[in-house]
PDB file of C-alpha atoms in Angstrom:
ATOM      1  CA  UNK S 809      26.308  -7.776 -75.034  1.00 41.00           C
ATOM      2  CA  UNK S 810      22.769  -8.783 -73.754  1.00 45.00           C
ATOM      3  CA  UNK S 811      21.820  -4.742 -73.780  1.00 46.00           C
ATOM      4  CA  UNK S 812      22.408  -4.430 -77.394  1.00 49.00           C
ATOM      5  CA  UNK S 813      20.810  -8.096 -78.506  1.00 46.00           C
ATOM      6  CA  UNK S 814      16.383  -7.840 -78.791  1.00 52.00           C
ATOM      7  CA  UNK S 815      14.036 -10.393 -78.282  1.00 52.00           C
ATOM      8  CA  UNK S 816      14.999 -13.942 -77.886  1.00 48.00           C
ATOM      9  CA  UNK S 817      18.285 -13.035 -78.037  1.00 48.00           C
ATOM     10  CA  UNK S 818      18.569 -10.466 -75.050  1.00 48.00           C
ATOM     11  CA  UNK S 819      16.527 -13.419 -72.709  1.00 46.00           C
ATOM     12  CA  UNK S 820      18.766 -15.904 -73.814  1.00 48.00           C
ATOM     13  CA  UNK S 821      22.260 -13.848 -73.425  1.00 44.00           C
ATOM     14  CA  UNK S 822      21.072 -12.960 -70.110  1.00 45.00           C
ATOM     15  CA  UNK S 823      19.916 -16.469 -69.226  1.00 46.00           C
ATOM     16  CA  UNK S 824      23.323 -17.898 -70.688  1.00 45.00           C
ATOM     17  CA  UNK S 825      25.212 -15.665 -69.096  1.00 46.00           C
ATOM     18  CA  UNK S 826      27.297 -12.340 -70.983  1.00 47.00           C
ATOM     19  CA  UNK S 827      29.955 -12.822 -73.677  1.00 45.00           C
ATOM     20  CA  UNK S 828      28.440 -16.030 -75.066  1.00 46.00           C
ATOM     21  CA  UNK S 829      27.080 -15.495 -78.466  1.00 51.00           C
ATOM     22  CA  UNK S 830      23.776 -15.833 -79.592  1.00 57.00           C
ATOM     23  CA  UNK S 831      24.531 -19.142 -81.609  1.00 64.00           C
ATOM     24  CA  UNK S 832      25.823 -20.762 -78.362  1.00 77.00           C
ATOM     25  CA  UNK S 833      22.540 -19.975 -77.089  1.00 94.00           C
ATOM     26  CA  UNK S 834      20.966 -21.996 -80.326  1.00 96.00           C
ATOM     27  CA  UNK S 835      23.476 -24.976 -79.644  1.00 96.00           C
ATOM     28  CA  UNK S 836      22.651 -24.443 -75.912  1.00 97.00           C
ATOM     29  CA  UNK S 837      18.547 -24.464 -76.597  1.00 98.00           C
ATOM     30  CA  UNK S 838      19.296 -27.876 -78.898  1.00 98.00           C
ATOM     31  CA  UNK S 839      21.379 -29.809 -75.631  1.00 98.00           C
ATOM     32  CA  UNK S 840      18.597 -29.303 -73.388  1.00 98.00           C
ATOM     33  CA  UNK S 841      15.763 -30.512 -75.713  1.00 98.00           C
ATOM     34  CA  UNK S 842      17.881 -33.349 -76.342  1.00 98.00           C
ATOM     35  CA  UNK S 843      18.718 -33.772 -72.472  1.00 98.00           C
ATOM     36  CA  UNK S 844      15.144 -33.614 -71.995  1.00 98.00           C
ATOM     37  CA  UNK S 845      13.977 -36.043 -74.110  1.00 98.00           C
ATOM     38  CA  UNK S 846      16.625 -38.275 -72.495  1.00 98.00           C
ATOM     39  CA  UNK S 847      15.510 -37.809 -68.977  1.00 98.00           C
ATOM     40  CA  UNK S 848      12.070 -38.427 -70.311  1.00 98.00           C
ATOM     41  CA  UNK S 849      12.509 -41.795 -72.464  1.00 98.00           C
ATOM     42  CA  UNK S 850      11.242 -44.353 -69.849  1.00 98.00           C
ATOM     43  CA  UNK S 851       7.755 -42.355 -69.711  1.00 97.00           C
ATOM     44  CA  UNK S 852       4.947 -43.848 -70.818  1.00 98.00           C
ATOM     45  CA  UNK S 853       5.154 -40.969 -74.008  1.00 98.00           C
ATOM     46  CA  UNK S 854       8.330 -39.404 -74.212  1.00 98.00           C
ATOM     47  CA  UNK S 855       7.616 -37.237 -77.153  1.00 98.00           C
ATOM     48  CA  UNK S 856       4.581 -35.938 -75.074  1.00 98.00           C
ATOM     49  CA  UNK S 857       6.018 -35.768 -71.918  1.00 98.00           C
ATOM     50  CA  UNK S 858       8.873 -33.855 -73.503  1.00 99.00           C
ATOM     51  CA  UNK S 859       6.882 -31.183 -75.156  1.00 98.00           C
ATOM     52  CA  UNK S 860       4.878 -31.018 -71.820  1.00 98.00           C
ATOM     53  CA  UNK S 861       7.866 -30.079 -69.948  1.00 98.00           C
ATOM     54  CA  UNK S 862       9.638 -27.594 -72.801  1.00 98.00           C
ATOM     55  CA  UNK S 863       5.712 -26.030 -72.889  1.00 97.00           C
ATOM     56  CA  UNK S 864       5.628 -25.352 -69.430  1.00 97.00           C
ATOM     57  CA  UNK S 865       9.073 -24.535 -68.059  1.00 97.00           C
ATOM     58  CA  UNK S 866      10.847 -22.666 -71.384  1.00 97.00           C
ATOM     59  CA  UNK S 867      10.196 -19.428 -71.641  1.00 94.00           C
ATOM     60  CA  UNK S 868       8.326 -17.578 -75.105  1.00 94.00           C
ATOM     61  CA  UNK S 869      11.204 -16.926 -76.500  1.00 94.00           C
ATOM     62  CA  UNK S 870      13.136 -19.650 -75.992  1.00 95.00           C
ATOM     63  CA  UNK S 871      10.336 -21.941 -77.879  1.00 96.00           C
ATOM     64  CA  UNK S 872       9.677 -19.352 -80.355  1.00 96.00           C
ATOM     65  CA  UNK S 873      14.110 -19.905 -81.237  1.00 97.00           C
ATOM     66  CA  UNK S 874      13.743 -23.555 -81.381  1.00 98.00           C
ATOM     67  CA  UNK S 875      11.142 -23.656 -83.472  1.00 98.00           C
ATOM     68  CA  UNK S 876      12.430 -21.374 -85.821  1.00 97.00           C
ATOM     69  CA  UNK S 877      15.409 -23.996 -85.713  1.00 98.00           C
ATOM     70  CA  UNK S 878      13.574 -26.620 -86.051  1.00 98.00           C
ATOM     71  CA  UNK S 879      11.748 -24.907 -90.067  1.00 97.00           C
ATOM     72  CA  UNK S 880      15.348 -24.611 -90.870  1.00 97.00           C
ATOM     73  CA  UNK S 881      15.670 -28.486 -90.765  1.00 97.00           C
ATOM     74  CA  UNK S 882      16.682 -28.808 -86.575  1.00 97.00           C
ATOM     75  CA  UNK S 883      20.034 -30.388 -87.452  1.00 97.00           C
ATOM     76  CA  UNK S 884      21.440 -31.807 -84.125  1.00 98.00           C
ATOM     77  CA  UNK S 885      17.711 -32.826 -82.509  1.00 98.00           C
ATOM     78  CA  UNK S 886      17.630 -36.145 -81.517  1.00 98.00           C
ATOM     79  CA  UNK S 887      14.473 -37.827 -83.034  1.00 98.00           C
ATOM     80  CA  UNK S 888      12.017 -37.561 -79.505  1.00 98.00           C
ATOM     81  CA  UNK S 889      13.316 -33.896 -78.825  1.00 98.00           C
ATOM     82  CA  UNK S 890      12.213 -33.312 -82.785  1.00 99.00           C
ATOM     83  CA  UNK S 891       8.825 -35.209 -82.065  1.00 99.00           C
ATOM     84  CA  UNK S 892       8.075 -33.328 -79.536  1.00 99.00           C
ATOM     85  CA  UNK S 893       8.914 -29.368 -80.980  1.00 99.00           C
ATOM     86  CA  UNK S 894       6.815 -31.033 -83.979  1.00 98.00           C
ATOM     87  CA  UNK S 895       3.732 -31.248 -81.514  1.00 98.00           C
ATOM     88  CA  UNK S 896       4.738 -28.179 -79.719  1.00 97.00           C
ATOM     89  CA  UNK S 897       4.308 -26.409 -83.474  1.00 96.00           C
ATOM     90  CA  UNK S 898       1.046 -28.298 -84.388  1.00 96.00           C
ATOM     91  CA  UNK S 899      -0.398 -27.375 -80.824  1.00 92.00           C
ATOM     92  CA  UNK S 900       1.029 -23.025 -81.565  1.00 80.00           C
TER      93      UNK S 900
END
């Protein structure tokens, strides 16, 4: 699967692991903005601290599909995890 997927896609199959589609990757991406927003909340600025840590440890791609998600409307993003893709976009 991952050799026939381009882009985002093929980094995210092959981060994923093979036979999981690319949606799962989508609803994957979506949990761990959300987880890290929740590890972050007792910061001093979540939203910031969260984009901090999806700007420096997420890979191109993997920003570039959750941002995407979020123009669509980013149904399932907790509000901080929103806040901070929101900055990440202003900041592009």
């Amino acid at each position: 699967m991952a050799g026939r997927l381009r882009g985002a896609d093929r980094t995210l199959a092959a981060h994923f692991g093979r036979g999981r589609r690319v949606s799962g990757s989508l609803e994957r991406l979506i949990y761990m903005a959300n987880q890290i927003a929740r590890n972050l909340a007792t910061d001093a600025d979540p939203v910031a601290a969260t984009a901090q840590h999806i700007r420096s440890f997420w890979d191109p791609r993997m920003r570039a599909m959750i941002l995407a998600h979020l123009a669509e409307g980013g149904s399932g993003l907790d509000p901080t995890s929103r806040a901070a893709l929101l900055r990440l976009r202003e900041a592009a």
